[in-house]
Coordinates of C-alpha atoms and ligand atoms in Angstrom, one line a residue:
X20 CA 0.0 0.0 0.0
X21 CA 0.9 3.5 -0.5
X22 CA 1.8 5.3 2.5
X23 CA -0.7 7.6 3.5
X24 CA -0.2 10.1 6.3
X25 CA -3.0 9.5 8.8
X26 CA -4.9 13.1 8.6
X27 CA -8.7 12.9 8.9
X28 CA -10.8 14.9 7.2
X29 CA -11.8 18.2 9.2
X30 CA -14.9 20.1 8.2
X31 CA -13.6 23.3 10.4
X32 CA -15.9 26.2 11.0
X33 CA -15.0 29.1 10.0
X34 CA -12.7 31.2 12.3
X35 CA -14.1 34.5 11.6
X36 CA -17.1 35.7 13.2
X37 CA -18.9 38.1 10.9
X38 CA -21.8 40.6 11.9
X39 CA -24.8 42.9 11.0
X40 CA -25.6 46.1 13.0
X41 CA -25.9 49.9 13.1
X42 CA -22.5 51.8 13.9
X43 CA -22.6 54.6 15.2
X44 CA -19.0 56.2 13.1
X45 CA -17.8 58.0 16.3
X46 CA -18.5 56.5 19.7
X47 CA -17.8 52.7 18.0
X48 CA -14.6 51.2 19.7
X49 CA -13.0 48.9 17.0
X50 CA -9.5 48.3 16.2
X51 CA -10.1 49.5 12.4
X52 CA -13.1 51.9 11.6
X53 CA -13.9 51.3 8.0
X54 CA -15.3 54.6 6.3
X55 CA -15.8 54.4 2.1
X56 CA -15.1 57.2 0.2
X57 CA -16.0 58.1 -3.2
X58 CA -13.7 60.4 -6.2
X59 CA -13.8 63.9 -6.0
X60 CA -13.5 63.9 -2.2
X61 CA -17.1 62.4 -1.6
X62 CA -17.4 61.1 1.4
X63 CA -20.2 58.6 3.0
X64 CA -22.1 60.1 5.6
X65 CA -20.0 57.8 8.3
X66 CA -17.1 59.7 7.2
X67 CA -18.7 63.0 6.8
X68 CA -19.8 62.2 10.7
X69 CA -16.4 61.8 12.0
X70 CA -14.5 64.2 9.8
X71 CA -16.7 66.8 11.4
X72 CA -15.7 65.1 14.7
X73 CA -12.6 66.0 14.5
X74 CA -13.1 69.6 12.7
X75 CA -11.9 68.7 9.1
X76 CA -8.9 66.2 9.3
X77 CA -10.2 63.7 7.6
X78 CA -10.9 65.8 4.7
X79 CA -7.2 67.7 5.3
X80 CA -5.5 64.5 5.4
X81 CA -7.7 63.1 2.2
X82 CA -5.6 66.0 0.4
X83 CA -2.6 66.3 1.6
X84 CA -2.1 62.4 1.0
X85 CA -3.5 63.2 -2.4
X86 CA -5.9 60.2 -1.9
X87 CA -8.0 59.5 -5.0
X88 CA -10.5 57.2 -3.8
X89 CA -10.6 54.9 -7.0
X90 CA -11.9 51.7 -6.1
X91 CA -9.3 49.5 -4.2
X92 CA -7.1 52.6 -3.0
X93 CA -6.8 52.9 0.5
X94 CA -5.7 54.7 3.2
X95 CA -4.5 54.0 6.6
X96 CA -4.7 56.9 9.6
X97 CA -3.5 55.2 12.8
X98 CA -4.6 58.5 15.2
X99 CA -7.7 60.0 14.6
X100 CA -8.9 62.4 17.3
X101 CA -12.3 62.4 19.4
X102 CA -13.2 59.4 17.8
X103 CA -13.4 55.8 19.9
X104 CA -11.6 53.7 16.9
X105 CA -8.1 53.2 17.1
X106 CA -7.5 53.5 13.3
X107 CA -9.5 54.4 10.4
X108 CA -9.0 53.0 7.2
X109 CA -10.2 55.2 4.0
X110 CA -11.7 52.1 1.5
X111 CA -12.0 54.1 -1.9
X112 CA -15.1 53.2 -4.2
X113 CA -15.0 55.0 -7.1
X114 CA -18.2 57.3 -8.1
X115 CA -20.4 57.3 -6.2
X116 CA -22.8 55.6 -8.3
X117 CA -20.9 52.8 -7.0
X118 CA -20.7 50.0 -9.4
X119 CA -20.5 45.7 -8.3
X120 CA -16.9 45.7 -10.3
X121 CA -15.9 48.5 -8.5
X122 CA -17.6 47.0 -4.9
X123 CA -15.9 43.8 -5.5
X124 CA -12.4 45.4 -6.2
X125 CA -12.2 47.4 -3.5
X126 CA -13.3 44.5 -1.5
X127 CA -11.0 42.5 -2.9
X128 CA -8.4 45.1 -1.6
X129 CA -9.4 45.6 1.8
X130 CA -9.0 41.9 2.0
X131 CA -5.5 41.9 1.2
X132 CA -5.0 45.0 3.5
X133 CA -6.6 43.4 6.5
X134 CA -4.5 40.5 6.2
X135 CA -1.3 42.2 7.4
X136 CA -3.1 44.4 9.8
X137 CA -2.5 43.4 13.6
X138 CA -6.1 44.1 14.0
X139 CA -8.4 41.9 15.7
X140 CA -11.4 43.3 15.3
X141 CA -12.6 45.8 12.0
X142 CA -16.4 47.2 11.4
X143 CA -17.3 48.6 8.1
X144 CA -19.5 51.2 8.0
X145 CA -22.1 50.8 5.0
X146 CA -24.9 52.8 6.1
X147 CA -25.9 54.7 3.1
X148 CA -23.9 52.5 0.0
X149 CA -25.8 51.8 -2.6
X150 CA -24.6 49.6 -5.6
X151 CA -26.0 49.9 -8.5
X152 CA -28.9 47.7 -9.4
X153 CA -27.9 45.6 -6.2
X154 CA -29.6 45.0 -2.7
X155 CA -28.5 45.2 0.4
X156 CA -28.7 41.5 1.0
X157 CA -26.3 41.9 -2.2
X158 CA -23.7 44.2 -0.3
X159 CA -23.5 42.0 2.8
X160 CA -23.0 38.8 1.1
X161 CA -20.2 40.2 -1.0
X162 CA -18.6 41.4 2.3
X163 CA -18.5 38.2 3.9
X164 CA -17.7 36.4 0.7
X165 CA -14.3 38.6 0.1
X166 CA -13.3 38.6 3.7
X167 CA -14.2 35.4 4.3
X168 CA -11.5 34.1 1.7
X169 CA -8.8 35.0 5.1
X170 CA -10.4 32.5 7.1
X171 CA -8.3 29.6 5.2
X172 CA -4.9 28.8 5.4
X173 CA -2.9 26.7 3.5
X174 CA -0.3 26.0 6.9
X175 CA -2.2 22.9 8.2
X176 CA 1.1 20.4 7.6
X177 CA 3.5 22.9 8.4
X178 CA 4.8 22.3 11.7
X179 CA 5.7 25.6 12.4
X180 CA 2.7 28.2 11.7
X181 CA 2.9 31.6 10.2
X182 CA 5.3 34.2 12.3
X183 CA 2.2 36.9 11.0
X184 CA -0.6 34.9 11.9
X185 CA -4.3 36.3 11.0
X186 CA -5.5 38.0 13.8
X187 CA -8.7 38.9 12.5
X188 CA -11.4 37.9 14.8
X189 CA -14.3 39.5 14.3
X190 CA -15.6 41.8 11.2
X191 CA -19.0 44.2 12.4
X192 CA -20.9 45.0 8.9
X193 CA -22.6 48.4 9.7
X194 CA -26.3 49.2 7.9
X195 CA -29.4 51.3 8.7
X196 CA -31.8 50.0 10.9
X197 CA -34.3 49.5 8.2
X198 CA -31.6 47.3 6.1
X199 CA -30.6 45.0 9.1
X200 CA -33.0 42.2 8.2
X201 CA -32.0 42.2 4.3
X202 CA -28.3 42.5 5.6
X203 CA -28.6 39.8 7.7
X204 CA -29.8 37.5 4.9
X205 CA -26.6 38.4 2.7
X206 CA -24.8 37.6 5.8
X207 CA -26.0 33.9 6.3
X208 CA -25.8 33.1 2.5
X209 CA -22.1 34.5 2.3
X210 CA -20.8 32.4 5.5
X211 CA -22.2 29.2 3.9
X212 CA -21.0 30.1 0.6
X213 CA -17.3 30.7 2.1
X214 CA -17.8 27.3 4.0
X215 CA -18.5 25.4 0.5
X216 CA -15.3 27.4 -0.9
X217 CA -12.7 26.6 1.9
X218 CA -13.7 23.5 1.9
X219 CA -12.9 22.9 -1.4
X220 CA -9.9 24.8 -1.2
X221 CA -8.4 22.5 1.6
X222 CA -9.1 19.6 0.1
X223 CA -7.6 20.8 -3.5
X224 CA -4.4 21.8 -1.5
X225 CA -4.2 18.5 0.3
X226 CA -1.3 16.5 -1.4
X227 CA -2.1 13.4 -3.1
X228 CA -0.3 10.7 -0.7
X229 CA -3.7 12.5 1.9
X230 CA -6.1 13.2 -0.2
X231 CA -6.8 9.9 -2.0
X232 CA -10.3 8.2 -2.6
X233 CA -10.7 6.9 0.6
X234 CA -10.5 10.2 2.0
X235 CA -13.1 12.3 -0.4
X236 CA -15.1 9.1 0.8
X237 CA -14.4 10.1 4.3
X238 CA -15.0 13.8 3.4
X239 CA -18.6 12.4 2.3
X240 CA -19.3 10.7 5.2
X241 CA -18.3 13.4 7.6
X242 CA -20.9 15.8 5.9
X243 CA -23.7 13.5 6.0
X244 CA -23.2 12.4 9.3
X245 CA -24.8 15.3 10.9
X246 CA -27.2 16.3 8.5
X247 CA -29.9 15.3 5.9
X248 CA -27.8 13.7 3.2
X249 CA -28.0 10.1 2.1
X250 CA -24.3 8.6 1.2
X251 CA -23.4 5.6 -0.7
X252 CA -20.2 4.9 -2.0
X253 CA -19.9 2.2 -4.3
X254 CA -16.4 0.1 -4.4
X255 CA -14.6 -1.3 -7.0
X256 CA -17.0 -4.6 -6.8
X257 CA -19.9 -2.7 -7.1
X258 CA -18.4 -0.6 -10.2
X259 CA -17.6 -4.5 -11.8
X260 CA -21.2 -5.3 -11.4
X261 CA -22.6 -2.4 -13.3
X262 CA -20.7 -2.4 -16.0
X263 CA -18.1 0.5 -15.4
X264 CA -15.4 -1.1 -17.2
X265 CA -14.0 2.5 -18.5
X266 CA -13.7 4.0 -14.9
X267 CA -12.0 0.5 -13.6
X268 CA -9.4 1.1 -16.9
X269 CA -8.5 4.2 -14.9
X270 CA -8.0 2.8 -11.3
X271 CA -6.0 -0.9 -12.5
X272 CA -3.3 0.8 -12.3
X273 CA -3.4 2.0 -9.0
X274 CA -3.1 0.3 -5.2
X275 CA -5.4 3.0 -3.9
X276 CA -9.1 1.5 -4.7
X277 CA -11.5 3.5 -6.6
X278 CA -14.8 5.1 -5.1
X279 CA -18.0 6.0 -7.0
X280 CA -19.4 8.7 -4.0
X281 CA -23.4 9.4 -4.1
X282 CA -24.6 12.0 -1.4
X283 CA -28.4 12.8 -2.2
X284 CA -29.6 16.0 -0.5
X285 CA -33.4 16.2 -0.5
X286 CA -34.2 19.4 0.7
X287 CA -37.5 19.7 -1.3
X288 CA -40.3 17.9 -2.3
X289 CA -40.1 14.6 -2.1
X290 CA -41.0 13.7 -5.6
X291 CA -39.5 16.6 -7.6
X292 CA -36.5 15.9 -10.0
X293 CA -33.1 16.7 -8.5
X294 CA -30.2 18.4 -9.8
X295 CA -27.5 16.3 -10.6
X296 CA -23.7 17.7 -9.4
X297 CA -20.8 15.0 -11.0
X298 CA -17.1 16.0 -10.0
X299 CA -13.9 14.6 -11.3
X300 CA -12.1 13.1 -8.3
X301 CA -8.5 12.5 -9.8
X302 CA -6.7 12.4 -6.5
X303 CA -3.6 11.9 -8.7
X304 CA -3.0 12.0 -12.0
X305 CA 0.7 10.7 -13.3
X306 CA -1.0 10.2 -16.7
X307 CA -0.5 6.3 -16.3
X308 CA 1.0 5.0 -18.7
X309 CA 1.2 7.9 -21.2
X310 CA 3.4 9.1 -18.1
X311 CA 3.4 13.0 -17.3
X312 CA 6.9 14.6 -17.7
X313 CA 8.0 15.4 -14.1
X314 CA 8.2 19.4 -14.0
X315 CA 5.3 20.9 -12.1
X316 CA 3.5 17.2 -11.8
X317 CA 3.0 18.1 -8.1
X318 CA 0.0 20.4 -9.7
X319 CA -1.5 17.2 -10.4
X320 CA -3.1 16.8 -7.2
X321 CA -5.5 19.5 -7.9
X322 CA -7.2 17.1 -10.6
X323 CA -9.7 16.3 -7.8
X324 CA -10.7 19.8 -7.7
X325 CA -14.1 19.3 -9.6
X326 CA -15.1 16.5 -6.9
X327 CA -14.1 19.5 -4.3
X328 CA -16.5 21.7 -6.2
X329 CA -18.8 19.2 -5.6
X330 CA -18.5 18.7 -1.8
X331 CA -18.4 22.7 -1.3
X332 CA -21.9 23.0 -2.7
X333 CA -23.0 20.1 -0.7
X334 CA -22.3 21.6 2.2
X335 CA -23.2 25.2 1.2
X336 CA -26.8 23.2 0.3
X337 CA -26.6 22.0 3.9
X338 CA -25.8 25.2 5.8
X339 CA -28.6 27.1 3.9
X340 CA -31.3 24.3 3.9
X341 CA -32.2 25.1 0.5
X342 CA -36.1 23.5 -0.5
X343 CA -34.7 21.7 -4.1
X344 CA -33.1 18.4 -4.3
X345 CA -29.6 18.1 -5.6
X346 CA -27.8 15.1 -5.9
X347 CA -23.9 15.1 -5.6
X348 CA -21.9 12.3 -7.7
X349 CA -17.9 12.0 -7.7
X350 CA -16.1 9.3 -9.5
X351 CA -12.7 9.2 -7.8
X352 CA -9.8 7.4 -8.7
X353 CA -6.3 7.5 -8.8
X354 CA -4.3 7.6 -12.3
X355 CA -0.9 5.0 -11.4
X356 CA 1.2 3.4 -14.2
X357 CA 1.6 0.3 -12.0
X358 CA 1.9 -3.1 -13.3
X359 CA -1.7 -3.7 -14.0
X360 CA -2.2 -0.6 -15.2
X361 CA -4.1 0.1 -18.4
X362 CA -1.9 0.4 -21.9
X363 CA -2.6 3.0 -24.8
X364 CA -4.4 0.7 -27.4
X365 CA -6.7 -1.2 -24.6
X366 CA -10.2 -1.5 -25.3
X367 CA -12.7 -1.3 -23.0
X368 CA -16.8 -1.4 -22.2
X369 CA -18.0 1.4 -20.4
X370 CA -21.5 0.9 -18.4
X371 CA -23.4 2.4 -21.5
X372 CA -22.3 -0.3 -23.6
X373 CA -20.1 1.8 -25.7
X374 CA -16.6 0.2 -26.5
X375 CA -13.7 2.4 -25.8
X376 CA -9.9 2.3 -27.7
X377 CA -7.5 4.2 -24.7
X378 CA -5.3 5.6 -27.0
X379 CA -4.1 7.4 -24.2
X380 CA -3.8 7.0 -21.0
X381 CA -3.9 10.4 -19.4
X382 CA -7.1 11.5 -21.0
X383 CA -8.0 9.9 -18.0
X384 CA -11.3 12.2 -16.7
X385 CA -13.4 11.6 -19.8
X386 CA -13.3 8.0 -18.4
X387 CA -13.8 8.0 -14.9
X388 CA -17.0 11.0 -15.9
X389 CA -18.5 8.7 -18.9
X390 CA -19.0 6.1 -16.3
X391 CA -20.2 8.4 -13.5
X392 CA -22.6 10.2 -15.8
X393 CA -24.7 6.8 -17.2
X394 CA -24.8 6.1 -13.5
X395 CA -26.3 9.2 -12.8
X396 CA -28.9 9.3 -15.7
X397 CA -30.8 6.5 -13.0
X398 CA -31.7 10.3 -10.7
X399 CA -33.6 11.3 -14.0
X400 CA -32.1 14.8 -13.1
X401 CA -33.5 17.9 -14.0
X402 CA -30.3 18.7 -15.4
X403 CA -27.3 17.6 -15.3
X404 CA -23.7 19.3 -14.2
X405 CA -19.9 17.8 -14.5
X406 CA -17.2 19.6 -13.2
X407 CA -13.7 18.9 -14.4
X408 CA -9.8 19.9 -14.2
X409 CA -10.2 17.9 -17.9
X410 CA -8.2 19.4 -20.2
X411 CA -4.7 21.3 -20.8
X412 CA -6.2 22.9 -24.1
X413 CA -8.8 24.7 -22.0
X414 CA -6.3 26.3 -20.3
X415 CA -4.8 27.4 -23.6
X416 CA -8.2 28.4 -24.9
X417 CA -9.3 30.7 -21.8
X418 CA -6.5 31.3 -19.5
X419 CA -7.4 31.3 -15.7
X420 CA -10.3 33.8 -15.5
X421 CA -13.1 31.6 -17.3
X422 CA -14.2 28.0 -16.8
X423 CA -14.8 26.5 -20.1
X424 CA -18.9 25.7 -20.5
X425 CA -20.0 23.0 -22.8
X426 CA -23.7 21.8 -23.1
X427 CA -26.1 20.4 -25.2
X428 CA -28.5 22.5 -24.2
X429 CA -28.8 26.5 -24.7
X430 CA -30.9 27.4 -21.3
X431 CA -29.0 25.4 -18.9
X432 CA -26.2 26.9 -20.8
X433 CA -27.4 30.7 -20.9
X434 CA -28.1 29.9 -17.2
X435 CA -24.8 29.0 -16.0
X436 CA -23.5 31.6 -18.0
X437 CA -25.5 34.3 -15.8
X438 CA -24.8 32.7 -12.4
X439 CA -21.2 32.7 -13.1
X440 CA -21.4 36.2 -14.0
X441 CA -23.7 37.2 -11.2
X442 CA -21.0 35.1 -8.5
X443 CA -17.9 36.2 -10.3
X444 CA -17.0 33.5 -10.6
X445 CA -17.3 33.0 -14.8
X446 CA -17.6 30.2 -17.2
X447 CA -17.7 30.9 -21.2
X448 CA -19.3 29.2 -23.6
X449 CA -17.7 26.9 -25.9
X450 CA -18.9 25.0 -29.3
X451 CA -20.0 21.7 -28.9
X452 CA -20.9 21.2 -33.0
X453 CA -20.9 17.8 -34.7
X454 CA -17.9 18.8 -36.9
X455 CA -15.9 17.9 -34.0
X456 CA -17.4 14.5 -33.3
X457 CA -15.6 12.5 -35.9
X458 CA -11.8 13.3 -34.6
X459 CA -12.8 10.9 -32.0
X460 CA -13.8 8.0 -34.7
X461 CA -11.7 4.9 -33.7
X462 CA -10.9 1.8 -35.9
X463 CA -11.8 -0.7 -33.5
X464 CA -13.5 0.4 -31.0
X465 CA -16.8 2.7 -30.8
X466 CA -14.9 5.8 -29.6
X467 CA -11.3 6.6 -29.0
X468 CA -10.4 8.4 -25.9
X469 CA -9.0 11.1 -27.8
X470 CA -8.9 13.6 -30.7
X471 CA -5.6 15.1 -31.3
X472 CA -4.5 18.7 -30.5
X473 CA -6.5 20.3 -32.5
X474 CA -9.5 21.7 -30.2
X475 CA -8.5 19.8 -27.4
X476 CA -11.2 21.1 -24.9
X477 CA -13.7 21.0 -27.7
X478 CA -13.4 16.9 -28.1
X479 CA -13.0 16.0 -24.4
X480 CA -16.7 17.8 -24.6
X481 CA -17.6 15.5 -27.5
X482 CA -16.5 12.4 -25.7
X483 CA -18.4 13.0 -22.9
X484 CA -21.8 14.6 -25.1
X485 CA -21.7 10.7 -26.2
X486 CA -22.8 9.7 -23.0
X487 CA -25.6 12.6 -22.0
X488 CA -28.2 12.3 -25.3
X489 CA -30.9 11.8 -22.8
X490 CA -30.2 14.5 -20.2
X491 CA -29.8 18.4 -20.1
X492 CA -26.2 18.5 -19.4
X493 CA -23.5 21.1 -19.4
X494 CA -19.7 20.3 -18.9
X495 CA -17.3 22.8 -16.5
X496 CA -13.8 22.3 -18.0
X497 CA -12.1 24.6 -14.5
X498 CA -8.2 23.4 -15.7
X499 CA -7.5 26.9 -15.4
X500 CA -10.2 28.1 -12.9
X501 CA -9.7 26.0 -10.1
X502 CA -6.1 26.6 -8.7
X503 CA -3.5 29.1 -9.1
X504 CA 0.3 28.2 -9.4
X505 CA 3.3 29.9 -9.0
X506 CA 4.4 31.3 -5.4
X507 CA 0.8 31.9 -5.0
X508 CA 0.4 28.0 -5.4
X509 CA -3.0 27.2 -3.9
X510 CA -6.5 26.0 -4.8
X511 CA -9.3 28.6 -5.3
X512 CA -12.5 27.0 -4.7
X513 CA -14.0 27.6 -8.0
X514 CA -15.9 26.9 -9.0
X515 CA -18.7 26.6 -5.8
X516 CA -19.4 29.8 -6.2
X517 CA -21.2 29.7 -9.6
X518 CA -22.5 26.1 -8.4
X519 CA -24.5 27.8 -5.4
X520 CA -25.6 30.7 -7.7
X521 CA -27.0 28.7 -10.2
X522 CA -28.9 26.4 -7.6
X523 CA -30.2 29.7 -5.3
X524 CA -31.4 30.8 -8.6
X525 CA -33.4 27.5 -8.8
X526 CA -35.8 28.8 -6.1
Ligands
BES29 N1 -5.8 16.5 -15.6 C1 -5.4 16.7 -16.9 C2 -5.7 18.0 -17.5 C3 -4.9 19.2 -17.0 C4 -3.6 19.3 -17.5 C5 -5.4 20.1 -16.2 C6 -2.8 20.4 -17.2 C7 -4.6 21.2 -15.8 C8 -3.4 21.4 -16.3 C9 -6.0 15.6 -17.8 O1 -6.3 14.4 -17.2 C10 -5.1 15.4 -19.0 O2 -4.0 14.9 -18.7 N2 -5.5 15.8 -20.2 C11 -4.7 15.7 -21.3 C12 -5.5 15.2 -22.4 C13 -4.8 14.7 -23.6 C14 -3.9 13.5 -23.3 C15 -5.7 14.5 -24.8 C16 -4.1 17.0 -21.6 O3 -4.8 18.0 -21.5 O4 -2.9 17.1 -22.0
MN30 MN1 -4.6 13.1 -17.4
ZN31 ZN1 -6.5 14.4 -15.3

């Protein structure tokens, strides 16, 4: 057996405790007052408050610094008078018709900013911000949602932690009475949403010899022990009984045993269709036989990220108790070159019947999903959703700000398009036209595994449109969404955040 370090999954709360309230700008005692400012020396009427306070400084010091307040600029006063906060941060928002981009970017900012502040506490006053064509539920999600990102840390095997630890504590959102409920609504949706993220984040950074089937199984488990989720993993027998001779191809070659994870969450009426999540649980992927070259194969660990996207949602789902039904499928598996392992020009019979030629080997992920998605037509889903680190080519195609959307059909498509927008968290569509189909034509089998460079993203698709004629289905390529490399090396969660959308905007 491989050795495997004996970590158990965690499902941590978060550390930071977020909440709604009114703040009053002066007499609030808080290690970092937060007061938004707009361009042309605008000021909110929290900063208006305590710049009159203290007979102009603010304004003085808003000049003399030549602060501009574009969106994201900041600045930093450590010793305000007659005021009960020890600092004040300026948080630039651009006009003051302030618009979500600009929101999100200076959140995005102050998030960065609060992470080297030795501040334990911070408040943000919000009281009269309006974004454009936004709520206030809106505001207070996005809040919790960009601050929320802090409460992770990528330092659980270290054995020495940070020297600059986070010591953030507690954020205090500041509204008008009359926005407090709404506020507080934005508030509970953003904590479960950053749950569902972190979540997937840990277990994308978790290294392979950890993170292996076994453990998203474990994962699984942990999530529906306390809550209203049915689990069933099926093993390698069970996988041999139906049929799934094209997800075994991928496992032979491993000594970690493959796991086909079902969690059903019924959170609505009984009888109504779910929604059908399927993630790409790669814990591993060497390429088997069609071996990897070695530099940057470490980044291989992440190709379980799409299974992580789908265990982040579940337990979004679960914090928020939303009335649909969804029902979460991961077909996990290592890819090993061992001995047994499959060899480029094996055929095999997936559980649809269709004969596969493995021309090679490390187009693993359309075999494990082919498999997993046949199974899953037996929910009759409403539609149907794969998530998948599947392809270098998409990476090529859109770089790391979009996932790569495929479907066969335009409203689920159009759909998924908005919530990823309306999340920021974006997919783009991508062709999924017949022309393609026949670079996957095979002389001995049905379908070969896969269709040369050209389009890369676009046949992966194909292959897997073979096995999803009878269901809406759209296909999440996140190869370049769902981690981030370089020094700043680390999963990003992605994409739960357009999961979640899309399903809140199911209700
Ligand atoms: N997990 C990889 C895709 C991948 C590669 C994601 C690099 C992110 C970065 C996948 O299993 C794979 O190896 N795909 C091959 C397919 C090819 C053999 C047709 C690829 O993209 O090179
Ligand atoms: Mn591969
Ligand atoms: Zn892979």
């Amino acid at each position: 057996m491989t050795k495997t370090a004996k970590t158990k999954p965690t499902l941590k709360d978060a550390s930071l405790h977020f909440s709604v309230n009114t703040i009053d700008s002066i007499k609030m005692t808080t290690d970092c007052l937060i007061l938004p400012c707009f361009e042309k020396g605008e000021l909110a009427t929290s900063a208006e408050a305590v710049n009159t306070a203290t007979q102009g400084e603010i304004k003085r010091l808003i000049t003399r610094e030549k602060f501009q307040a574009k969106a994201g600029q900041s600045l930093l006063l450590l010793s305000v008078p007659n005021i009960a906060a020890e600092r004040v941060l300026l948080l630039g928002l651009g006009t003051k018709e302030i618009s979500a981009d600009n929101f999100r970017k200076a959140l995005s900012k102050l998030s960065e900013l609060v992470k080297s502040l030795p501040c334990k506490d911070i408040s943000l006053c919000l009281d009269d911000i309006s974004v454009k064509e936004k709520n206030t539920d809106w505001i207070s999600r996005q809040v919790v949602e960009h601050i929320g990102l802090l409460s992770y840390t990528s330092d659980r095997l270290k054995s020495k932690k940070s020297d600059t630890p986070l010591a953030l504590k507690k954020v205090q959102l500041g509204f008008n009475k009359s926005a407090l409920s709404l506020a507080e609504k934005g508030l509970r949706i953003g904590q479960a949403v950053i749950k569902g993220i972190n979540l997937a984040r840990e277990l994308g950074d978790l290294p392979g010899n950890i993170c292996t089937p076994t453990y998203l199984a474990e994962t699984a488990k942990k999530l529906s022990a306390k809550n209203a989720l049915k689990l069933t993993v099926l093993e390698e027998k069970d996988m041999k009984a139906l049929g799934m001779g094209s997800l075994l191809s991928v496992s032979a070659g491993s000594d970690q045993p493959a796991k086909l994870i079902v969690m059903e969450y019924q959170g609505g009426n009984k009888k109504s269709a779910p929604y059908a999540l399927v993630g790409k649980g790669i814990t591993f992927d060497t390429g088997g036989i069609s071996l990897k070259p070695g530099p940057g194969m470490d980044e291989m660990k992440y190709d379980m990220c799409g299974a992580a996207s789908v265990l982040g949602t579940m337990q979004t789902l679960l914090e928020l108790k939303l009335p649909i039904n969804v029902v979460g499928v991961i077909a996990a598996s290592e890819n090993m070159p061992n001995g047994k392992a499959t060899k480029p020009g094996d055929i095999v019979t997936s559980m649809s019947g269709q004969t596969i030629e493995i021309l090679n080997t490390d187009a693993e992920g359309r075999l494990v999903l082919c498999d997993a998605l046949t199974y899953t037509e037996k929910f009759k889903p409403k539609t149907v959703i794969d998530i998948a680190t599947l392809t270098g080519a998409c990476v090529i195609a859109l770089g790391n700000h979009a996932s790569g959307l495929f479907s066969n059909d335009d409203s689920l498509s159009s759909e998924l398009v908005n919530a990823g927008n309306e999340s920021n968290d974006r997919a783009w569509p991508m062709p999924l036209w017949d022309d393609y189909q026949k670079q996957l034509d095979s002389n001995f089998a049905d379908i070969a595994n896969i269709g040369g460079k050209e389009g890369g993203s676009i046949t992966a698709a194909c292959f897997l449109s073979r096995f999803t004629k009878n269901m809406k289905w759209a296909h999440l390529d996140i190869a370049g969404t769902a981690w981030k490399s370089g020094s700043a090396k680390g999963a990003t969660g992605r994409p739960v955040g357009l999961l979640v959308q899309y399903l809140l905007n199911q209700i």
